[in-house]
Amino acid sequence: VIDGQAPVPLPPLTVLGRPLYGVQSASPLPLESLHPGERRRLNEWEHAHRRVEWLIGRHALRAAAQAAGLPADTSRLSFPHVQISLSHSPGIAIAVAVDRSCGDGVAGVGVDFERERPLSANLLRMFTTEHEAALLRDSSDADVLRLWTIKEAVFKACPRNAGLLLTDFEVTWLSPDGTGCAVLRPDLACFATSSRRHAAGWLSVALCMEP
Ligand SMILES: CC(C)(COP(=O)(O)OP(=O)(O)OC[C@H]1O[C@@H](n2cnc3c(N)ncnc32)[C@H](O)[C@@H]1OP(=O)(O)O)[C@@H](O)C(=O)NCCC(=O)NCCS
């Protein structure tokens, strides 16, 4: 954790030609800049390390929110959100936002970042559909982790995701350049996705598109 460092913009990200603001933070939001609602949320965390991780997330979230014209007070945001999304990984957080002017036809945005690591066969069974498991046969750990980040980003982009599981969504197409499509079955929503390697891991973003 590096105190006092401003969030860093990510290299340009686009999905279906729409630019997304991506920012990464490795430092907590300074306590003196917290809004009252944020201070209340912070105090709900019991353990110091959870507070630090949460503040790193809020730092990224605030920077992305401001870039997209959303309020700087992140306690006014709730998830899933039509314009903004957040992912934590130990020591870093990544937030992605869509500007309202580019949000025509967008019903939700999602981001997920995971550091490179092998996923157990059990976890693989828990998050893949039969079709995806067939696609993943003989694939590398990196391919599996990539699919995991895509599905987490898709889940987060889905406007009414309460009670849904990753297996309710299916990645239907994934191109070598990292762009792809996913659906919530049975034909309830469709998603455009983009994923790439980032900071020794995979970064995926998803937009839920209005019918
Ligand atoms: C909620 C969930 C998407 C979080 O993902 P994660 O990889 O564990 O954690 P991340 O750090 O990437 O994301 C956390 C952020 O997602 C956002 N988030 C939480 N719930 C959300 C939801 N329902 N929709 C969209 N975004 C959500 C929040 O901003 C949260 O950060 P915050 O608490 O600091 O605000 C995940 O736990 C989940 O429920 N997945 C789908 C359900 C499922 O099938 N689980 C079984 C998998 S085998």
PDB file of C-alpha atoms and ligand atoms in Angstrom:
ATOM      1  CA  VAL A   1       0.000   0.000   0.000  1.00  0.00           C
ATOM      2  CA  ILE A   2       1.436   3.342  -1.069  1.00  0.00           C
ATOM      3  CA  ASP A   3      -0.053   6.273   0.837  1.00  0.00           C
ATOM      4  CA  GLY A   4      -0.706   9.558  -0.907  1.00  0.00           C
ATOM      5  CA  GLN A   5      -0.453   8.302  -4.481  1.00  0.00           C
ATOM      6  CA  ALA A   6      -3.145   9.495  -6.905  1.00  0.00           C
ATOM      7  CA  PRO A   7      -5.068   6.840  -8.869  1.00  0.00           C
ATOM      8  CA  VAL A   8      -3.503   6.103 -12.257  1.00  0.00           C
ATOM      9  CA  PRO A   9      -5.564   6.078 -15.472  1.00  0.00           C
ATOM     10  CA  LEU A  10      -5.575   2.733 -17.293  1.00  0.00           C
ATOM     11  CA  PRO A  11      -4.602   2.515 -20.969  1.00  0.00           C
ATOM     12  CA  PRO A  12      -7.662   3.239 -23.186  1.00  0.00           C
ATOM     13  CA  LEU A  13     -10.519   0.760 -22.807  1.00  0.00           C
ATOM     14  CA  THR A  14     -13.400   0.488 -25.270  1.00  0.00           C
ATOM     15  CA  VAL A  15     -16.373  -1.817 -25.586  1.00  0.00           C
ATOM     16  CA  LEU A  16     -18.497  -1.670 -28.766  1.00  0.00           C
ATOM     17  CA  GLY A  17     -16.681   1.558 -29.630  1.00  0.00           C
ATOM     18  CA  ARG A  18     -17.691   3.191 -26.341  1.00  0.00           C
ATOM     19  CA  PRO A  19     -14.781   4.612 -24.362  1.00  0.00           C
ATOM     20  CA  LEU A  20     -14.596   3.658 -20.677  1.00  0.00           C
ATOM     21  CA  TYR A  21     -12.674   5.538 -17.991  1.00  0.00           C
ATOM     22  CA  GLY A  22     -10.499   3.053 -16.144  1.00  0.00           C
ATOM     23  CA  VAL A  23      -8.456   3.913 -13.061  1.00  0.00           C
ATOM     24  CA  GLN A  24      -6.269   1.907 -10.749  1.00  0.00           C
ATOM     25  CA  SER A  25      -5.422   2.816  -7.174  1.00  0.00           C
ATOM     26  CA  ALA A  26      -2.828   1.362  -4.822  1.00  0.00           C
ATOM     27  CA  SER A  27      -3.323   3.931  -2.093  1.00  0.00           C
ATOM     28  CA  PRO A  28      -6.222   4.587   0.303  1.00  0.00           C
ATOM     29  CA  LEU A  29      -8.478   7.601  -0.102  1.00  0.00           C
ATOM     30  CA  PRO A  30      -7.172  10.167   2.423  1.00  0.00           C
ATOM     31  CA  LEU A  31      -9.371  10.132   5.543  1.00  0.00           C
ATOM     32  CA  GLU A  32      -9.734  13.921   5.553  1.00  0.00           C
ATOM     33  CA  SER A  33     -11.424  13.810   2.131  1.00  0.00           C
ATOM     34  CA  LEU A  34     -14.205  11.379   3.186  1.00  0.00           C
ATOM     35  CA  HIS A  35     -17.828  12.499   2.935  1.00  0.00           C
ATOM     36  CA  PRO A  36     -19.995  11.772   6.032  1.00  0.00           C
ATOM     37  CA  GLY A  37     -21.668   8.772   4.344  1.00  0.00           C
ATOM     38  CA  GLU A  38     -18.272   7.332   3.406  1.00  0.00           C
ATOM     39  CA  ARG A  39     -17.022   7.812   6.964  1.00  0.00           C
ATOM     40  CA  ARG A  40     -20.037   5.875   8.271  1.00  0.00           C
ATOM     41  CA  ARG A  41     -19.369   2.999   5.832  1.00  0.00           C
ATOM     42  CA  LEU A  42     -15.675   2.959   6.777  1.00  0.00           C
ATOM     43  CA  ASN A  43     -16.533   2.611  10.450  1.00  0.00           C
ATOM     44  CA  GLU A  44     -18.576  -0.514   9.713  1.00  0.00           C
ATOM     45  CA  TRP A  45     -15.357  -2.464   8.948  1.00  0.00           C
ATOM     46  CA  GLU A  46     -13.966  -4.149  12.043  1.00  0.00           C
ATOM     47  CA  HIS A  47     -10.466  -5.023  10.835  1.00  0.00           C
ATOM     48  CA  ALA A  48      -7.834  -2.470   9.889  1.00  0.00           C
ATOM     49  CA  HIS A  49      -6.775  -4.351   6.729  1.00  0.00           C
ATOM     50  CA  ARG A  50     -10.396  -4.417   5.453  1.00  0.00           C
ATOM     51  CA  ARG A  51     -10.635  -0.658   6.053  1.00  0.00           C
ATOM     52  CA  VAL A  52      -7.463  -0.073   4.036  1.00  0.00           C
ATOM     53  CA  GLU A  53      -8.686  -2.283   1.158  1.00  0.00           C
ATOM     54  CA  TRP A  54     -12.057  -0.515   1.190  1.00  0.00           C
ATOM     55  CA  LEU A  55     -10.361   2.909   1.104  1.00  0.00           C
ATOM     56  CA  ILE A  56      -8.148   1.838  -1.817  1.00  0.00           C
ATOM     57  CA  GLY A  57     -11.354   0.857  -3.631  1.00  0.00           C
ATOM     58  CA  ARG A  58     -13.032   4.172  -2.805  1.00  0.00           C
ATOM     59  CA  HIS A  59      -9.973   6.014  -4.141  1.00  0.00           C
ATOM     60  CA  ALA A  60     -10.310   4.303  -7.533  1.00  0.00           C
ATOM     61  CA  LEU A  61     -14.101   4.638  -7.438  1.00  0.00           C
ATOM     62  CA  ARG A  62     -14.035   8.361  -6.698  1.00  0.00           C
ATOM     63  CA  ALA A  63     -11.551   9.055  -9.517  1.00  0.00           C
ATOM     64  CA  ALA A  64     -13.616   7.083 -12.053  1.00  0.00           C
ATOM     65  CA  ALA A  65     -16.864   8.669 -10.811  1.00  0.00           C
ATOM     66  CA  GLN A  66     -15.516  12.173 -11.231  1.00  0.00           C
ATOM     67  CA  ALA A  67     -14.153  11.399 -14.706  1.00  0.00           C
ATOM     68  CA  ALA A  68     -17.630  10.201 -15.740  1.00  0.00           C
ATOM     69  CA  GLY A  69     -19.517  13.135 -14.196  1.00  0.00           C
ATOM     70  CA  LEU A  70     -20.877  11.153 -11.225  1.00  0.00           C
ATOM     71  CA  PRO A  71     -20.898  12.465  -7.626  1.00  0.00           C
ATOM     72  CA  ALA A  72     -17.565  12.385  -5.776  1.00  0.00           C
ATOM     73  CA  ASP A  73     -19.363  11.038  -2.680  1.00  0.00           C
ATOM     74  CA  THR A  74     -19.095   7.299  -3.342  1.00  0.00           C
ATOM     75  CA  SER A  75     -21.603   6.482  -0.583  1.00  0.00           C
ATOM     76  CA  ARG A  76     -24.248   7.728  -3.034  1.00  0.00           C
ATOM     77  CA  LEU A  77     -23.400   4.891  -5.438  1.00  0.00           C
ATOM     78  CA  SER A  78     -25.005   1.470  -5.159  1.00  0.00           C
ATOM     79  CA  PHE A  79     -24.231  -1.654  -7.157  1.00  0.00           C
ATOM     80  CA  PRO A  80     -25.054  -2.883  -9.730  1.00  0.00           C
ATOM     81  CA  HIS A  81     -24.797   0.581 -11.304  1.00  0.00           C
ATOM     82  CA  VAL A  82     -25.583   1.706 -14.846  1.00  0.00           C
ATOM     83  CA  GLN A  83     -22.363   3.727 -15.213  1.00  0.00           C
ATOM     84  CA  ILE A  84     -19.667   2.498 -12.836  1.00  0.00           C
ATOM     85  CA  SER A  85     -18.111  -0.655 -11.384  1.00  0.00           C
ATOM     86  CA  LEU A  86     -15.282  -1.643  -9.032  1.00  0.00           C
ATOM     87  CA  SER A  87     -12.959  -4.596  -8.463  1.00  0.00           C
ATOM     88  CA  HIS A  88     -10.509  -5.159  -5.578  1.00  0.00           C
ATOM     89  CA  SER A  89      -7.439  -7.339  -5.480  1.00  0.00           C
ATOM     90  CA  PRO A  90      -5.004  -7.317  -2.527  1.00  0.00           C
ATOM     91  CA  GLY A  91      -3.267  -3.925  -2.558  1.00  0.00           C
ATOM     92  CA  ILE A  92      -4.980  -2.575  -5.675  1.00  0.00           C
ATOM     93  CA  ALA A  93      -8.424  -1.611  -6.890  1.00  0.00           C
ATOM     94  CA  ILE A  94      -9.676  -0.894 -10.401  1.00  0.00           C
ATOM     95  CA  ALA A  95     -12.769   1.151 -11.201  1.00  0.00           C
ATOM     96  CA  VAL A  96     -14.320   1.613 -14.625  1.00  0.00           C
ATOM     97  CA  ALA A  97     -16.998   4.128 -15.615  1.00  0.00           C
ATOM     98  CA  VAL A  98     -18.940   5.082 -18.734  1.00  0.00           C
ATOM     99  CA  ASP A  99     -19.643   8.728 -19.456  1.00  0.00           C
ATOM    100  CA  ARG A 100     -23.369   9.403 -19.695  1.00  0.00           C
ATOM    101  CA  SER A 101     -22.918  10.872 -23.160  1.00  0.00           C
ATOM    102  CA  CYS A 102     -21.553   7.487 -24.366  1.00  0.00           C
ATOM    103  CA  GLY A 103     -24.052   5.430 -22.408  1.00  0.00           C
ATOM    104  CA  ASP A 104     -26.859   5.231 -24.991  1.00  0.00           C
ATOM    105  CA  GLY A 105     -28.211   1.695 -24.973  1.00  0.00           C
ATOM    106  CA  VAL A 106     -26.079   0.701 -21.973  1.00  0.00           C
ATOM    107  CA  ALA A 107     -27.989  -0.819 -19.047  1.00  0.00           C
ATOM    108  CA  GLY A 108     -25.004  -1.613 -16.812  1.00  0.00           C
ATOM    109  CA  VAL A 109     -21.217  -1.762 -16.556  1.00  0.00           C
ATOM    110  CA  GLY A 110     -18.986  -4.306 -14.844  1.00  0.00           C
ATOM    111  CA  VAL A 111     -15.267  -4.788 -14.208  1.00  0.00           C
ATOM    112  CA  ASP A 112     -13.251  -7.621 -12.718  1.00  0.00           C
ATOM    113  CA  PHE A 113      -9.525  -7.984 -12.129  1.00  0.00           C
ATOM    114  CA  GLU A 114      -7.826 -11.141 -10.855  1.00  0.00           C
ATOM    115  CA  ARG A 115      -4.142 -11.809 -10.403  1.00  0.00           C
ATOM    116  CA  GLU A 116      -2.737 -14.837 -12.225  1.00  0.00           C
ATOM    117  CA  ARG A 117      -3.287 -18.039 -10.219  1.00  0.00           C
ATOM    118  CA  PRO A 118      -4.571 -21.547 -10.889  1.00  0.00           C
ATOM    119  CA  LEU A 119      -8.305 -22.085 -10.217  1.00  0.00           C
ATOM    120  CA  SER A 120      -9.346 -25.408  -8.717  1.00  0.00           C
ATOM    121  CA  ALA A 121     -11.392 -27.912 -10.738  1.00  0.00           C
ATOM    122  CA  ASN A 122     -14.147 -27.478  -8.134  1.00  0.00           C
ATOM    123  CA  LEU A 123     -14.352 -23.745  -8.722  1.00  0.00           C
ATOM    124  CA  LEU A 124     -14.283 -24.333 -12.468  1.00  0.00           C
ATOM    125  CA  ARG A 125     -17.369 -26.571 -12.156  1.00  0.00           C
ATOM    126  CA  MET A 126     -19.107 -23.964 -10.008  1.00  0.00           C
ATOM    127  CA  PHE A 127     -18.836 -21.097 -12.477  1.00  0.00           C
ATOM    128  CA  THR A 128     -18.935 -22.631 -15.963  1.00  0.00           C
ATOM    129  CA  THR A 129     -21.838 -23.814 -18.084  1.00  0.00           C
ATOM    130  CA  GLU A 130     -21.550 -27.068 -20.060  1.00  0.00           C
ATOM    131  CA  HIS A 131     -20.830 -25.096 -23.229  1.00  0.00           C
ATOM    132  CA  GLU A 132     -18.023 -23.111 -21.543  1.00  0.00           C
ATOM    133  CA  ALA A 133     -16.536 -26.214 -19.916  1.00  0.00           C
ATOM    134  CA  ALA A 134     -16.327 -27.775 -23.387  1.00  0.00           C
ATOM    135  CA  LEU A 135     -14.627 -24.634 -24.712  1.00  0.00           C
ATOM    136  CA  LEU A 136     -12.142 -24.732 -21.840  1.00  0.00           C
ATOM    137  CA  ARG A 137     -11.159 -28.382 -22.276  1.00  0.00           C
ATOM    138  CA  ASP A 138      -7.338 -28.515 -22.594  1.00  0.00           C
ATOM    139  CA  SER A 139      -6.990 -24.780 -21.961  1.00  0.00           C
ATOM    140  CA  SER A 140      -4.361 -23.162 -19.786  1.00  0.00           C
ATOM    141  CA  ASP A 141      -4.893 -21.819 -16.253  1.00  0.00           C
ATOM    142  CA  ALA A 142      -4.653 -18.337 -17.814  1.00  0.00           C
ATOM    143  CA  ASP A 143      -7.617 -19.053 -20.142  1.00  0.00           C
ATOM    144  CA  VAL A 144      -9.698 -20.318 -17.225  1.00  0.00           C
ATOM    145  CA  LEU A 145      -8.904 -17.267 -15.099  1.00  0.00           C
ATOM    146  CA  ARG A 146      -9.729 -15.028 -18.020  1.00  0.00           C
ATOM    147  CA  LEU A 147     -13.171 -16.605 -18.404  1.00  0.00           C
ATOM    148  CA  TRP A 148     -13.731 -16.190 -14.665  1.00  0.00           C
ATOM    149  CA  THR A 149     -12.992 -12.426 -14.875  1.00  0.00           C
ATOM    150  CA  ILE A 150     -15.277 -12.067 -17.906  1.00  0.00           C
ATOM    151  CA  LYS A 151     -18.144 -13.770 -16.089  1.00  0.00           C
ATOM    152  CA  GLU A 152     -17.631 -11.719 -12.906  1.00  0.00           C
ATOM    153  CA  ALA A 153     -17.630  -8.516 -15.019  1.00  0.00           C
ATOM    154  CA  VAL A 154     -20.817  -9.676 -16.798  1.00  0.00           C
ATOM    155  CA  PHE A 155     -22.486 -10.501 -13.464  1.00  0.00           C
ATOM    156  CA  LYS A 156     -21.631  -7.027 -12.134  1.00  0.00           C
ATOM    157  CA  ALA A 157     -22.956  -5.359 -15.309  1.00  0.00           C
ATOM    158  CA  CYS A 158     -26.314  -7.123 -15.006  1.00  0.00           C
ATOM    159  CA  PRO A 159     -28.843  -4.607 -13.619  1.00  0.00           C
ATOM    160  CA  ARG A 160     -30.916  -7.106 -11.589  1.00  0.00           C
ATOM    161  CA  ASN A 161     -28.323  -9.632 -10.479  1.00  0.00           C
ATOM    162  CA  ALA A 162     -29.564 -10.338  -6.936  1.00  0.00           C
ATOM    163  CA  GLY A 163     -29.932 -14.093  -6.502  1.00  0.00           C
ATOM    164  CA  LEU A 164     -28.251 -14.914  -9.830  1.00  0.00           C
ATOM    165  CA  LEU A 165     -25.208 -17.188 -10.163  1.00  0.00           C
ATOM    166  CA  LEU A 166     -22.319 -17.076 -12.607  1.00  0.00           C
ATOM    167  CA  THR A 167     -23.751 -20.229 -14.200  1.00  0.00           C
ATOM    168  CA  ASP A 168     -26.893 -18.266 -15.179  1.00  0.00           C
ATOM    169  CA  PHE A 169     -24.665 -16.358 -17.633  1.00  0.00           C
ATOM    170  CA  GLU A 170     -22.898 -17.861 -20.626  1.00  0.00           C
ATOM    171  CA  VAL A 171     -20.022 -16.548 -22.694  1.00  0.00           C
ATOM    172  CA  THR A 172     -21.146 -17.304 -26.233  1.00  0.00           C
ATOM    173  CA  TRP A 173     -18.245 -15.883 -28.187  1.00  0.00           C
ATOM    174  CA  LEU A 174     -14.675 -14.848 -27.410  1.00  0.00           C
ATOM    175  CA  SER A 175     -12.285 -13.591 -30.067  1.00  0.00           C
ATOM    176  CA  PRO A 176      -8.484 -13.770 -29.907  1.00  0.00           C
ATOM    177  CA  ASP A 177      -8.330  -9.936 -29.654  1.00  0.00           C
ATOM    178  CA  GLY A 178     -10.173 -10.105 -26.311  1.00  0.00           C
ATOM    179  CA  THR A 179     -13.644  -8.958 -27.361  1.00  0.00           C
ATOM    180  CA  GLY A 180     -16.613 -11.188 -26.705  1.00  0.00           C
ATOM    181  CA  CYS A 181     -20.327 -11.645 -26.013  1.00  0.00           C
ATOM    182  CA  ALA A 182     -22.290 -13.171 -23.179  1.00  0.00           C
ATOM    183  CA  VAL A 183     -25.952 -13.751 -22.398  1.00  0.00           C
ATOM    184  CA  LEU A 184     -28.162 -14.205 -19.369  1.00  0.00           C
ATOM    185  CA  ARG A 185     -30.372 -17.161 -20.233  1.00  0.00           C
ATOM    186  CA  PRO A 186     -33.132 -17.556 -21.204  1.00  0.00           C
ATOM    187  CA  ASP A 187     -32.558 -14.478 -23.390  1.00  0.00           C
ATOM    188  CA  LEU A 188     -33.013 -11.957 -20.581  1.00  0.00           C
ATOM    189  CA  ALA A 189     -29.981  -9.781 -21.300  1.00  0.00           C
ATOM    190  CA  CYS A 190     -26.960  -9.609 -23.553  1.00  0.00           C
ATOM    191  CA  PHE A 191     -23.489  -8.293 -22.850  1.00  0.00           C
ATOM    192  CA  ALA A 192     -20.486  -7.060 -24.813  1.00  0.00           C
ATOM    193  CA  THR A 193     -17.144  -7.815 -23.165  1.00  0.00           C
ATOM    194  CA  SER A 194     -13.490  -7.015 -23.486  1.00  0.00           C
ATOM    195  CA  SER A 195     -10.595  -8.597 -21.615  1.00  0.00           C
ATOM    196  CA  ARG A 196      -6.848  -8.269 -21.600  1.00  0.00           C
ATOM    197  CA  ARG A 197      -3.792  -9.047 -19.548  1.00  0.00           C
ATOM    198  CA  HIS A 198      -3.088  -6.456 -16.886  1.00  0.00           C
ATOM    199  CA  ALA A 199      -0.609  -6.265 -13.981  1.00  0.00           C
ATOM    200  CA  ALA A 200       0.199 -10.015 -13.868  1.00  0.00           C
ATOM    201  CA  GLY A 201      -3.462 -10.934 -14.159  1.00  0.00           C
ATOM    202  CA  TRP A 202      -6.605 -10.491 -16.248  1.00  0.00           C
ATOM    203  CA  LEU A 203      -8.791  -7.408 -16.501  1.00  0.00           C
ATOM    204  CA  SER A 204     -12.255  -7.773 -18.007  1.00  0.00           C
ATOM    205  CA  VAL A 205     -15.006  -5.238 -18.572  1.00  0.00           C
ATOM    206  CA  ALA A 206     -18.604  -5.802 -19.645  1.00  0.00           C
ATOM    207  CA  LEU A 207     -21.493  -3.652 -20.803  1.00  0.00           C
ATOM    208  CA  CYS A 208     -25.057  -4.880 -20.487  1.00  0.00           C
ATOM    209  CA  MET A 209     -26.825  -3.729 -23.648  1.00  0.00           C
ATOM    210  CA  GLU A 210     -30.489  -2.731 -23.735  1.00  0.00           C
ATOM    211  CA  PRO A 211     -32.552  -5.023 -25.973  1.00  0.00           C
TER     212      PRO A 211
HETATM  213  C1  LIG B   1     -20.476  -9.692  -5.739  1.00  0.00           C
HETATM  214  C2  LIG B   1     -19.320 -10.280  -6.526  1.00  0.00           C
HETATM  215  C3  LIG B   1     -19.561  -9.989  -8.021  1.00  0.00           C
HETATM  216  C4  LIG B   1     -18.009  -9.616  -6.068  1.00  0.00           C
HETATM  217  O1  LIG B   1     -16.937  -9.989  -6.872  1.00  0.00           O
HETATM  218  P1  LIG B   1     -15.494 -10.333  -6.266  1.00  0.00           P
HETATM  219  O2  LIG B   1     -14.630 -10.815  -7.401  1.00  0.00           O
HETATM  220  O3  LIG B   1     -15.668 -11.236  -5.081  1.00  0.00           O
HETATM  221  O4  LIG B   1     -14.935  -8.987  -5.677  1.00  0.00           O
HETATM  222  P2  LIG B   1     -14.443  -7.669  -6.434  1.00  0.00           P
HETATM  223  O5  LIG B   1     -13.459  -7.053  -5.543  1.00  0.00           O
HETATM  224  O6  LIG B   1     -14.036  -7.929  -7.841  1.00  0.00           O
HETATM  225  O7  LIG B   1     -15.770  -6.757  -6.454  1.00  0.00           O
HETATM  226  C5  LIG B   1     -16.262  -6.170  -5.282  1.00  0.00           C
HETATM  227  C6  LIG B   1     -17.071  -4.951  -5.665  1.00  0.00           C
HETATM  228  O8  LIG B   1     -18.127  -5.352  -6.540  1.00  0.00           O
HETATM  229  C7  LIG B   1     -19.204  -4.438  -6.346  1.00  0.00           C
HETATM  230  N1  LIG B   1     -20.414  -5.241  -6.144  1.00  0.00           N
HETATM  231  C8  LIG B   1     -20.830  -5.887  -5.023  1.00  0.00           C
HETATM  232  N2  LIG B   1     -21.990  -6.521  -5.258  1.00  0.00           N
HETATM  233  C9  LIG B   1     -22.324  -6.253  -6.547  1.00  0.00           C
HETATM  234  C10 LIG B   1     -23.419  -6.613  -7.364  1.00  0.00           C
HETATM  235  N3  LIG B   1     -24.422  -7.377  -6.907  1.00  0.00           N
HETATM  236  N4  LIG B   1     -23.435  -6.157  -8.638  1.00  0.00           N
HETATM  237  C11 LIG B   1     -22.456  -5.372  -9.120  1.00  0.00           C
HETATM  238  N5  LIG B   1     -21.368  -4.996  -8.395  1.00  0.00           N
HETATM  239  C12 LIG B   1     -21.320  -5.453  -7.118  1.00  0.00           C
HETATM  240  C13 LIG B   1     -18.892  -3.556  -5.141  1.00  0.00           C
HETATM  241  O9  LIG B   1     -18.455  -2.295  -5.639  1.00  0.00           O
HETATM  242  C14 LIG B   1     -17.748  -4.292  -4.470  1.00  0.00           C
HETATM  243  O10 LIG B   1     -16.798  -3.448  -3.848  1.00  0.00           O
HETATM  244  P3  LIG B   1     -17.195  -2.599  -2.536  1.00  0.00           P
HETATM  245  O11 LIG B   1     -17.837  -3.550  -1.591  1.00  0.00           O
HETATM  246  O12 LIG B   1     -15.912  -2.042  -2.035  1.00  0.00           O
HETATM  247  O13 LIG B   1     -18.153  -1.512  -3.017  1.00  0.00           O
HETATM  248  C15 LIG B   1     -19.196 -11.821  -6.313  1.00  0.00           C
HETATM  249  O14 LIG B   1     -18.892 -12.113  -5.009  1.00  0.00           O
HETATM  250  C16 LIG B   1     -20.424 -12.600  -6.734  1.00  0.00           C
HETATM  251  O15 LIG B   1     -21.424 -12.580  -6.064  1.00  0.00           O
HETATM  252  N6  LIG B   1     -20.381 -13.303  -7.893  1.00  0.00           N
HETATM  253  C17 LIG B   1     -21.487 -13.975  -8.528  1.00  0.00           C
HETATM  254  C18 LIG B   1     -22.232 -14.988  -7.719  1.00  0.00           C
HETATM  255  C19 LIG B   1     -21.734 -16.393  -7.933  1.00  0.00           C
HETATM  256  O16 LIG B   1     -22.077 -17.106  -8.862  1.00  0.00           O
HETATM  257  N7  LIG B   1     -20.895 -16.858  -7.007  1.00  0.00           N
HETATM  258  C20 LIG B   1     -20.339 -18.182  -7.058  1.00  0.00           C
HETATM  259  C21 LIG B   1     -19.091 -18.164  -7.846  1.00  0.00           C
HETATM  260  S1  LIG B   1     -18.335 -19.737  -7.972  1.00  0.00           S
END
